[in-house]
Short mmCIF file of C-alpha atoms in Angstrom, two decimals:
data_model
loop_
_atom_site.label_atom_id
_atom_site.label_comp_id
_atom_site.label_asym_id
_atom_site.label_seq_id
_atom_site.Cartn_x
_atom_site.Cartn_y
_atom_site.Cartn_z
CA UNK A 1 -45.86 5.30 15.90
CA UNK A 2 -48.40 7.22 17.95
CA UNK A 3 -47.74 10.34 15.88
CA UNK A 4 -48.65 8.50 12.69
CA UNK A 5 -51.85 7.27 14.31
CA UNK A 6 -52.65 10.80 15.52
CA UNK A 7 -52.14 12.15 11.98
CA UNK A 8 -54.38 9.43 10.53
CA UNK A 9 -57.08 10.19 13.11
CA UNK A 10 -56.90 13.92 12.28
CA UNK A 11 -57.13 13.22 8.54
CA UNK A 12 -60.04 10.84 9.13
CA UNK A 13 -61.92 13.43 11.19
CA UNK A 14 -61.35 15.97 8.42
CA UNK A 15 -62.60 13.51 5.78
CA UNK A 16 -65.73 12.77 7.80
CA UNK A 17 -66.28 16.51 8.26
CA UNK A 18 -66.08 17.08 4.50
CA UNK A 19 -68.38 14.15 3.85
CA UNK A 20 -70.89 15.50 6.39
CA UNK A 21 -70.94 18.84 4.58
CA UNK A 22 -71.65 17.09 1.27
CA UNK A 23 -74.03 14.34 2.37
CA UNK A 24 -75.32 15.31 5.79
CA UNK A 25 -74.41 14.43 9.34
CA UNK A 26 -76.92 11.59 9.60
CA UNK A 27 -75.26 9.60 6.86
CA UNK A 28 -71.82 10.17 8.37
CA UNK A 29 -73.02 9.08 11.84
CA UNK A 30 -74.46 5.88 10.32
CA UNK A 31 -71.18 5.21 8.51
CA UNK A 32 -69.18 5.77 11.70
CA UNK A 33 -71.54 3.51 13.66
CA UNK A 34 -71.12 0.80 11.03
CA UNK A 35 -67.32 1.21 11.15
CA UNK A 36 -67.38 0.97 14.96
CA UNK A 37 -69.40 -2.24 14.77
CA UNK A 38 -67.23 -3.76 12.03
CA UNK A 39 -64.01 -2.70 13.77
CA UNK A 40 -65.12 -4.08 17.12
CA UNK A 41 -66.29 -7.41 15.77
CA UNK A 42 -63.23 -7.95 13.60
CA UNK A 43 -61.03 -6.50 16.36
CA UNK A 44 -61.75 -9.61 18.40
CA UNK A 45 -59.47 -11.41 15.93
CA UNK A 46 -56.65 -8.99 16.78
CA UNK A 47 -57.14 -9.71 20.47
CA UNK A 48 -57.11 -13.48 20.04
CA UNK A 49 -53.92 -13.35 17.95
CA UNK A 50 -52.29 -10.94 20.42
CA UNK A 51 -53.18 -13.25 23.30
CA UNK A 52 -51.64 -16.19 21.45
CA UNK A 53 -48.49 -14.12 20.91
CA UNK A 54 -48.38 -13.28 24.61
CA UNK A 55 -48.82 -16.95 25.46
CA UNK A 56 -45.90 -17.78 23.14
CA UNK A 57 -43.72 -15.31 25.05
CA UNK A 58 -44.76 -16.96 28.32
CA UNK A 59 -43.93 -20.40 26.96
CA UNK A 60 -40.55 -19.19 25.74
CA UNK A 61 -39.82 -17.82 29.22
CA UNK A 62 -40.92 -21.08 30.86
CA UNK A 63 -43.73 -19.42 32.79
CA UNK A 64 -46.89 -20.17 30.88
CA UNK A 65 -49.56 -18.50 32.99
CA UNK A 66 -52.94 -18.33 31.37
CA UNK A 67 -55.98 -16.77 33.01
CA UNK A 68 -59.41 -16.43 31.53
CA UNK A 69 -59.93 -12.90 32.91
CA UNK A 70 -56.54 -11.77 31.56
CA UNK A 71 -57.35 -13.20 28.15
CA UNK A 72 -60.72 -11.44 28.07
CA UNK A 73 -59.04 -8.16 29.04
CA UNK A 74 -56.51 -8.53 26.19
CA UNK A 75 -59.20 -9.38 23.64
CA UNK A 76 -61.39 -6.45 24.70
CA UNK A 77 -58.44 -4.03 24.68
CA UNK A 78 -57.37 -5.04 21.20
CA UNK A 79 -60.98 -4.95 19.98
CA UNK A 80 -60.83 -1.27 20.98
CA UNK A 81 -57.86 -0.84 18.65
CA UNK A 82 -59.95 -2.57 16.02
CA UNK A 83 -62.66 0.06 16.44
CA UNK A 84 -60.22 2.94 15.98
CA UNK A 85 -58.54 1.31 13.00
CA UNK A 86 -61.94 0.41 11.52
CA UNK A 87 -63.05 4.04 11.64
CA UNK A 88 -59.79 5.13 10.01
CA UNK A 89 -60.12 2.49 7.30
CA UNK A 90 -63.76 3.25 6.52
CA UNK A 91 -63.33 7.01 6.57
CA UNK A 92 -59.93 7.52 5.01
CA UNK A 93 -58.14 4.48 3.65
CA UNK A 94 -60.86 2.32 2.11
CA UNK A 95 -61.11 4.36 -1.06
CA UNK A 96 -57.31 4.75 -1.31
CA UNK A 97 -56.79 1.00 -0.96
CA UNK A 98 -59.66 0.24 -3.34
CA UNK A 99 -61.64 -1.64 -0.68
CA UNK A 100 -58.95 -4.27 -0.26
CA UNK A 101 -58.91 -5.74 3.20
CA UNK A 102 -55.79 -7.65 2.24
CA UNK A 103 -53.98 -4.42 1.30
CA UNK A 104 -55.03 -2.83 4.60
CA UNK A 105 -53.86 -5.90 6.50
CA UNK A 106 -50.49 -5.79 4.73
CA UNK A 107 -50.17 -2.07 5.49
CA UNK A 108 -50.83 -2.77 9.17
CA UNK A 109 -48.32 -5.65 9.16
CA UNK A 110 -45.61 -3.49 7.60
CA UNK A 111 -46.19 -0.65 10.04
CA UNK A 112 -46.29 -2.74 13.23
CA UNK A 113 -44.10 -5.80 12.70
CA UNK A 114 -40.85 -4.26 13.95
CA UNK A 115 -42.30 -2.40 16.98
CA UNK A 116 -44.24 -5.46 18.12
CA UNK A 117 -41.26 -7.80 17.61
CA UNK A 118 -39.02 -5.39 19.51
CA UNK A 119 -41.51 -5.26 22.40
CA UNK A 120 -41.65 -9.06 22.45
CA UNK A 121 -37.84 -9.34 22.60
CA UNK A 122 -37.80 -7.05 25.64
CA UNK A 123 -40.15 -9.47 27.43
CA UNK A 124 -38.11 -12.59 26.65
CA UNK A 125 -35.74 -13.93 29.29
CA UNK A 126 -33.24 -15.14 26.68
CA UNK A 127 -32.41 -13.66 23.32
CA UNK A 128 -33.60 -15.93 20.49
CA UNK A 129 -31.94 -16.42 17.13
CA UNK A 130 -32.84 -13.64 14.71
CA UNK A 131 -34.33 -16.00 12.13
CA UNK A 132 -36.63 -17.61 14.70
CA UNK A 133 -37.69 -14.24 16.05
CA UNK A 134 -38.48 -12.89 12.60
CA UNK A 135 -40.46 -16.02 11.69
CA UNK A 136 -42.49 -16.29 14.89
CA UNK A 137 -43.17 -12.57 15.23
CA UNK A 138 -44.09 -12.43 11.55
CA UNK A 139 -46.61 -15.24 11.93
CA UNK A 140 -48.19 -13.57 14.96
CA UNK A 141 -48.33 -10.11 13.37
CA UNK A 142 -49.72 -11.40 10.08
CA UNK A 143 -52.20 -13.50 12.08
CA UNK A 144 -53.31 -10.35 13.89
CA UNK A 145 -53.77 -7.92 11.04
CA UNK A 146 -54.61 -9.78 7.86
CA UNK A 147 -57.67 -11.68 9.16
CA UNK A 148 -58.81 -8.52 10.98
CA UNK A 149 -58.61 -6.38 7.84
CA UNK A 150 -60.27 -8.96 5.60
CA UNK A 151 -63.18 -9.43 8.02
CA UNK A 152 -63.40 -5.66 8.48
CA UNK A 153 -63.74 -5.13 4.72
CA UNK A 154 -66.31 -7.94 4.44
CA UNK A 155 -68.43 -6.39 7.21
CA UNK A 156 -68.21 -2.93 5.66
CA UNK A 157 -69.07 -4.41 2.26
CA UNK A 158 -72.04 -6.18 3.87
CA UNK A 159 -73.14 -2.81 5.27
CA UNK A 160 -73.35 -1.53 1.72
CA UNK A 161 -75.59 -4.40 0.70
CA UNK A 162 -72.81 -6.73 -0.42
CA UNK A 163 -71.55 -4.30 -3.04
CA UNK A 164 -67.86 -4.16 -3.78
CA UNK A 165 -66.18 -0.76 -3.71
CA UNK A 166 -66.43 -0.41 -7.50
CA UNK A 167 -70.22 -0.82 -7.25
CA UNK A 168 -70.77 1.53 -4.29
CA UNK A 169 -72.04 4.92 -5.43
CA UNK A 170 -69.86 7.91 -4.51
CA UNK A 171 -72.54 9.20 -2.15
CA UNK A 172 -72.54 5.97 -0.11
CA UNK A 173 -68.85 5.94 0.70
#
């Protein structure tokens, strides 16, 4: 999974480099700053959903410990993932996915559902039924990525003055 992310980061850096050559570094820096902001703000949603998933694992194990400082640490950590994924989306995937936050969210769900469910199973004291595991992990993973990606797209769209991708001039993307 990390190799896919590394490839996407490399392709995103290359895309930003090409865009900087065409449109100037200032415009690219502003676009990256906007993607960092949008990714961080919407990344909070990833952190909240991840914390709820972690709490579900604790409840399933019968040891529901919940600390405010731990929750804040989880939300901040996952907001950092939101920043990275926001930069990748804005720089590389937004045009390919035709500015569809829902499509990006579905792509993230499909690429992370199994690894996250597998990690959750390793933390469980008892092995749940497969159907229950698929359902609960699916709800948590969809709850992490789809709202994140939709809010991310809305914030990026807002950055462009509320214009949808079809209305954004080539030079602004």
